[in-house]
Amino acid sequence: MTQAPVTETIQIRGLRQPVSRIALGTWAIGGWMWGGADDRNAIATIHEALDLGITLVDTAPVYGFGHSEEIVGQALAGRRDRVAIATKVGLDWKDDHKPFRNSSPARIRKEIEDSLRRLRTDYIDLYQVHWPDSAVPMEETARTLEALVREGKVLALGVSNFSIAQMEAFGQFAPLCAVQPPYNLFERAMEHDILPYARQHDLAILAYGPLCRGLLSGKMTAETKFGADDLRSADPKFQSPRFAHYLQAVRELQDFAREKHGKSLLALAIRWVLDQGPTIALWGARRPDQIAAVADAMGWHLSADDRREIDAILARCIPDPVGPGFMAPPGA
Ligand code: NAP
């Protein structure tokens, strides 16, 4: 049997075995904010990811309001031992499907049972607080999660979209093993604080949006339009005049990837994330052909000169960069 292409792995503290450094992100699979989803394609994508050597799947209750977790559970039935599941906690919603932050002990206790049922499992490998909730004392959130670890319902804890101060506060009451910030060639804020902190504290970094919501796939043009139920309609990167700047950077990065390494921009974008530190790239895909491109990101590296050249392209093309702050749900 030939070896699956995804061979790079990383050990997240608390997990039973190392996981692949490319994980499958399943937000789009939930349909919500991504213009709907096709379940059969979604399940085939998860199976394809496993066949390619991916052993970590990231989901969340809020992705499709339970739908993404249900599809992951359905796809992994009978294959649970081959993969680690990362899901999240701490976003709530009512009938209007408008998420808001809620990391109260009662919400956590409800969510863990809902997630275990939807995912058809009796434990979560990595349980991450989706967004910080300043309305609930960190001690209450962290101690409730730590109890889930003691009860065997969760193997390891992580946080997402947290500041360093919030991570420090969390770490006083529960062991923190991983952090999930936005990170890609165009969104680099975490390099200044989270990256050094993660190195210092042995945290794995699950980098979300490594393709910058498709911008770094290289398939978008000035004519690309998004539907009303697509988060990119609200993303300032995809509005004029910034969109033109980002597309110019895409073109120059594409040329660089092809001329210097004989690679696609997509492979460059993923490789760049993996070469930056103790990172895992959360590749968002909803069709098997999208994740099949994974092999191209394996087995090569970017040099310090490459990284300097990439930085020069970004500085030249994008005079007014903007982060992914538009995604933050209400609350703080
Ligand atoms: P992403 O991975 O940066 O990009 C997904 C986009 O890339 C989709 O638009 C998809 O196109 C496109 N794409 C994927 N493979 C492709 C290929 N081979 N060729 C061309 N296009 C391709 O974005 P993301 O889904 O926002 O982030 C990834 C994961 O991170 C999520 O699924 C989720 O698990 C996690 N996440 C977490 C948070 C958080 O707050 N913790 C926030 C965002 C994301 P189409 O649109 O055509 O399908």
XYZ file of C-alpha atoms and ligand atoms in Angstrom:
380
model
C 0.000 0.000 0.000
C 1.384 3.470 -0.868
C 1.904 5.941 1.956
C -0.760 8.646 2.397
C 0.671 12.084 1.463
C 0.110 13.852 4.798
C 3.050 12.649 6.854
C 3.936 15.620 9.095
C 2.540 15.237 12.601
C 2.538 17.111 15.911
C 1.805 15.989 19.464
C -0.868 18.051 21.227
C -0.389 17.603 24.981
C -3.080 15.327 26.411
C -3.921 13.564 23.151
C -3.285 9.825 22.822
C -1.127 10.140 19.714
C 0.347 12.772 17.378
C -2.051 14.296 14.834
C -1.475 15.431 11.263
C -0.295 19.039 10.807
C -3.028 19.547 8.243
C -6.492 19.214 9.765
C -9.840 19.305 8.011
C -11.885 22.417 8.909
C -15.627 21.773 8.677
C -17.254 25.167 9.053
C -18.350 25.258 5.386
C -19.654 21.699 5.736
C -22.258 23.065 8.191
C -23.603 25.287 5.402
C -24.317 28.360 7.569
C -22.493 31.484 6.344
C -21.018 29.549 3.431
C -24.044 29.557 1.105
C -25.319 26.086 2.058
C -23.667 22.657 1.841
C -24.144 19.272 0.194
C -24.093 16.509 2.832
C -23.028 13.690 0.529
C -20.068 15.748 -0.675
C -19.282 16.681 2.922
C -19.103 13.054 4.050
C -17.019 12.130 1.004
C -14.662 15.028 1.854
C -14.135 13.747 5.397
C -13.430 10.221 4.090
C -11.040 11.595 1.480
C -9.227 13.591 4.188
C -8.708 10.409 6.240
C -7.461 8.518 3.180
C -4.934 11.311 2.567
C -3.487 10.848 6.055
C -5.364 13.643 7.873
C -6.012 12.567 11.462
C -7.554 15.726 12.964
C -10.998 17.158 12.183
C -12.043 20.560 13.558
C -15.721 21.401 13.997
C -18.009 23.432 16.290
C -21.625 23.271 17.492
C -22.337 26.659 15.904
C -21.288 25.504 12.396
C -24.728 24.958 10.904
C -26.210 24.925 14.456
C -25.296 21.301 15.045
C -25.203 20.236 11.408
C -21.423 20.189 10.945
C -20.972 18.061 14.092
C -23.733 15.698 12.943
C -22.071 15.222 9.557
C -18.668 14.656 11.195
C -20.260 12.079 13.538
C -21.949 10.326 10.629
C -18.770 10.272 8.540
C -16.582 8.987 11.398
C -18.931 6.197 12.511
C -16.778 3.056 12.461
C -13.614 5.137 11.913
C -13.417 6.950 15.274
C -10.114 5.336 16.241
C -8.400 6.776 13.148
C -8.985 10.420 13.953
C -8.884 13.039 16.692
C -11.910 15.329 16.977
C -11.500 18.988 17.916
C -14.730 20.799 18.657
C -15.677 23.964 20.509
C -17.873 25.362 23.253
C -19.101 28.752 24.423
C -21.286 30.120 21.628
C -25.050 30.044 22.189
C -27.960 30.859 19.895
C -31.730 31.189 19.971
C -34.318 30.435 17.295
C -33.112 33.392 15.200
C -29.718 31.631 14.718
C -27.725 34.697 15.796
C -24.772 33.360 17.840
C -23.719 35.076 21.066
C -21.022 34.260 23.620
C -21.958 32.092 26.582
C -19.240 30.216 28.485
C -21.279 29.701 31.650
C -20.983 26.348 33.440
C -24.623 25.519 32.577
C -24.045 26.175 28.872
C -20.824 24.105 28.868
C -22.580 21.185 30.604
C -25.361 21.271 27.994
C -23.020 21.686 25.026
C -20.727 18.789 25.887
C -23.655 16.369 25.978
C -25.059 17.757 22.697
C -21.654 17.513 20.999
C -20.974 13.962 22.206
C -24.395 12.869 20.919
C -24.016 14.567 17.519
C -20.442 13.322 17.094
C -21.482 9.751 18.121
C -18.606 9.422 20.549
C -18.023 9.270 24.299
C -15.037 11.649 24.346
C -13.739 14.770 22.582
C -9.990 14.854 21.905
C -9.601 18.655 21.949
C -12.307 20.898 23.464
C -11.815 24.601 22.695
C -13.548 27.709 24.032
C -14.702 29.290 20.760
C -14.624 32.986 21.819
C -13.840 34.559 25.227
C -16.919 35.582 27.223
C -16.212 38.493 29.566
C -19.657 38.137 31.190
C -18.560 34.897 32.901
C -15.587 34.761 35.323
C -12.744 32.836 33.636
C -12.404 30.681 36.744
C -15.948 29.303 36.310
C -15.411 28.476 32.629
C -11.982 26.915 33.141
C -12.923 24.891 36.239
C -16.006 23.459 34.492
C -13.868 22.418 31.523
C -11.199 20.955 33.777
C -13.909 18.828 35.413
C -14.813 17.448 31.955
C -11.187 16.328 31.559
C -11.292 14.602 34.950
C -14.563 12.901 33.969
C -12.930 11.520 30.800
C -15.300 13.372 28.436
C -12.442 15.503 27.092
C -8.730 14.698 26.639
C -7.285 18.201 26.195
C -8.390 21.830 26.397
C -7.825 24.709 23.985
C -9.001 28.268 23.450
C -9.759 30.259 20.318
C -9.685 34.020 19.689
C -8.195 34.603 23.174
C -5.666 37.306 24.080
C -2.532 36.427 26.044
C -4.086 37.887 29.224
C -7.148 35.681 28.723
C -4.979 32.604 28.166
C -2.998 33.398 31.306
C -6.232 33.724 33.298
C -7.550 30.426 31.905
C -4.270 28.650 32.655
C -4.556 29.452 36.351
C -7.520 27.097 36.667
C -7.142 24.474 33.910
C -4.325 23.050 31.759
C -4.194 24.738 28.366
C -2.832 22.601 25.500
C -3.748 24.403 22.284
C -4.777 27.755 20.869
C -6.775 28.521 17.713
C -6.176 32.002 16.218
C -6.699 33.230 12.640
C -3.455 32.869 10.710
C -2.549 33.053 7.055
C -0.263 35.037 4.729
C -2.655 38.010 4.901
C -3.647 37.858 8.602
C -0.536 37.773 10.756
C -1.385 39.584 13.990
C -0.789 36.478 16.094
C 2.914 36.411 15.195
C 3.524 39.223 17.689
C 2.098 37.605 20.812
C 0.374 34.213 20.433
C 3.171 32.559 18.447
C 5.958 33.318 20.982
C 3.599 32.515 23.866
C 2.666 29.166 22.311
C 6.331 28.276 21.786
C 7.143 29.182 25.383
C 4.206 27.239 26.863
C 4.244 24.195 24.548
C 0.857 24.963 22.982
C -0.123 23.652 19.565
C -1.459 26.386 17.266
C -4.478 25.434 15.173
C -4.288 28.147 12.503
C -7.747 28.932 11.165
C -8.482 30.378 7.730
C -5.081 29.321 6.251
C -6.480 30.022 2.774
C -7.980 33.334 3.954
C -11.478 32.116 3.176
C -10.520 31.124 -0.355
C -8.591 34.286 -1.285
C -5.343 32.300 -1.188
C -6.744 29.532 -3.380
C -5.925 31.739 -6.382
C -9.332 31.135 -7.973
C -10.915 34.505 -7.167
C -11.074 37.415 -9.588
C -12.382 41.000 -9.474
C -15.660 39.590 -10.832
C -16.118 37.026 -8.022
C -19.423 37.652 -6.186
C -20.741 36.124 -2.968
C -24.332 35.430 -1.931
C -26.058 37.095 1.028
C -25.541 33.962 3.198
C -21.766 34.007 2.636
C -19.516 35.596 5.258
C -17.261 36.984 2.540
C -20.037 39.476 1.650
C -19.235 41.116 5.008
C -15.436 40.655 4.850
C -13.674 44.026 4.259
C -10.928 42.243 2.286
C -13.429 41.395 -0.415
C -14.643 45.015 -0.857
C -13.196 47.693 -3.158
C -10.561 49.137 -3.137
C -8.908 46.539 -0.865
C -10.042 43.554 -2.918
C -7.915 44.766 -5.865
C -4.852 45.084 -3.590
C -5.262 41.554 -2.243
C -5.816 40.171 -5.761
C -2.591 41.849 -6.924
C -0.753 40.159 -4.034
C -2.358 36.859 -5.016
C -1.055 37.209 -8.581
C 2.486 38.028 -7.430
C 2.488 35.215 -4.864
C 1.234 32.837 -7.551
C 4.151 33.775 -9.804
C 6.586 33.403 -6.906
C 5.239 29.947 -5.969
C 5.418 28.715 -9.557
C 8.796 30.207 -10.489
C 10.649 29.448 -7.244
C 9.119 26.121 -6.258
C 6.958 24.840 -9.127
C 3.990 24.941 -6.746
C 0.483 26.380 -6.648
C -0.407 29.386 -4.480
C -2.605 27.091 -2.412
C 0.376 24.834 -1.612
C 2.502 27.906 -0.815
C -0.143 29.287 1.558
C -0.364 26.035 3.519
C 3.411 25.427 3.492
C 4.000 28.971 4.776
C 1.676 28.386 7.764
C 3.375 25.061 8.552
C 6.880 26.566 8.370
C 6.107 29.309 10.914
C 6.128 27.279 14.164
C 4.195 24.596 16.118
C 1.258 25.046 13.748
C -1.546 22.948 12.328
C -3.279 24.307 9.191
C -7.081 23.987 9.412
C -7.878 23.506 5.738
C -11.525 24.365 5.056
C -12.908 22.056 2.341
C -16.366 20.813 1.436
C -15.667 18.718 -1.658
C -13.179 15.818 -1.965
C -11.340 17.455 -4.869
C -10.572 20.508 -2.689
C -8.677 18.546 -0.051
C -6.937 16.315 -2.611
C -4.515 19.199 -3.263
C -2.966 18.513 0.165
C -0.069 16.459 -1.220
C 1.415 19.538 -2.895
C 2.020 21.207 0.484
C 4.080 18.303 1.836
C 7.762 17.443 1.510
C 9.314 20.884 0.898
C 10.101 24.041 2.864
C 10.422 27.800 2.481
C 13.836 29.360 3.127
C 14.506 32.593 5.036
C 15.061 34.286 1.640
C 11.700 32.981 0.426
C 9.990 34.434 3.474
C 11.668 37.804 2.951
C 10.553 37.861 -0.684
C 7.002 36.988 0.341
C 6.990 39.781 2.930
C 8.181 42.250 0.276
C 5.307 41.244 -2.039
C 2.782 41.730 0.762
C 4.191 45.138 1.748
C 4.232 46.322 -1.888
C 0.728 45.174 -2.833
C -1.326 45.737 0.333
C -0.986 49.319 1.627
C -3.936 49.040 4.022
C -4.187 45.492 5.404
C -7.211 44.530 7.490
C -7.704 41.634 9.917
C -10.570 39.175 10.378
C -12.183 41.178 13.229
C -15.482 41.299 11.314
C -16.106 37.670 12.352
C -16.341 38.376 16.098
C -19.762 37.501 17.544
C -21.529 39.910 19.967
C -20.094 40.148 23.485
C -16.464 40.657 24.376
P -9.998 28.570 4.660
O -9.560 27.209 4.956
O -9.003 29.652 4.711
O -10.633 28.622 3.222
C -11.729 27.861 2.825
C -11.966 28.294 1.398
O -10.959 27.779 0.559
C -13.267 27.961 0.795
O -13.674 29.191 0.227
C -12.968 27.015 -0.348
O -13.656 27.325 -1.516
C -11.507 27.274 -0.632
N -10.744 26.083 -0.989
C -10.398 25.047 -0.186
N -9.678 24.139 -0.881
C -9.579 24.616 -2.140
C -8.977 24.128 -3.333
N -8.322 22.952 -3.371
N -9.064 24.890 -4.448
C -9.712 26.055 -4.424
N -10.327 26.568 -3.337
C -10.252 25.847 -2.211
O -11.224 29.086 5.551
P -12.099 28.647 6.750
O -13.016 27.510 6.364
O -12.660 29.925 7.257
O -11.121 28.132 7.864
C -10.795 26.779 7.996
C -11.363 26.181 9.259
O -10.909 26.916 10.394
C -12.899 26.212 9.404
O -13.538 25.228 8.611
C -13.041 26.015 10.886
O -12.847 24.647 11.213
C -11.896 26.868 11.424
N -12.295 28.251 11.781
C -12.326 28.603 13.096
C -12.692 29.859 13.487
C -12.703 30.221 14.955
O -13.240 31.270 15.348
N -12.110 29.406 15.786
C -13.038 30.837 12.533
C -12.973 30.468 11.185
C -12.588 29.178 10.824
P -15.279 27.286 -1.730
O -15.826 28.513 -1.069
O -15.434 27.329 -3.210
O -15.758 26.011 -1.111
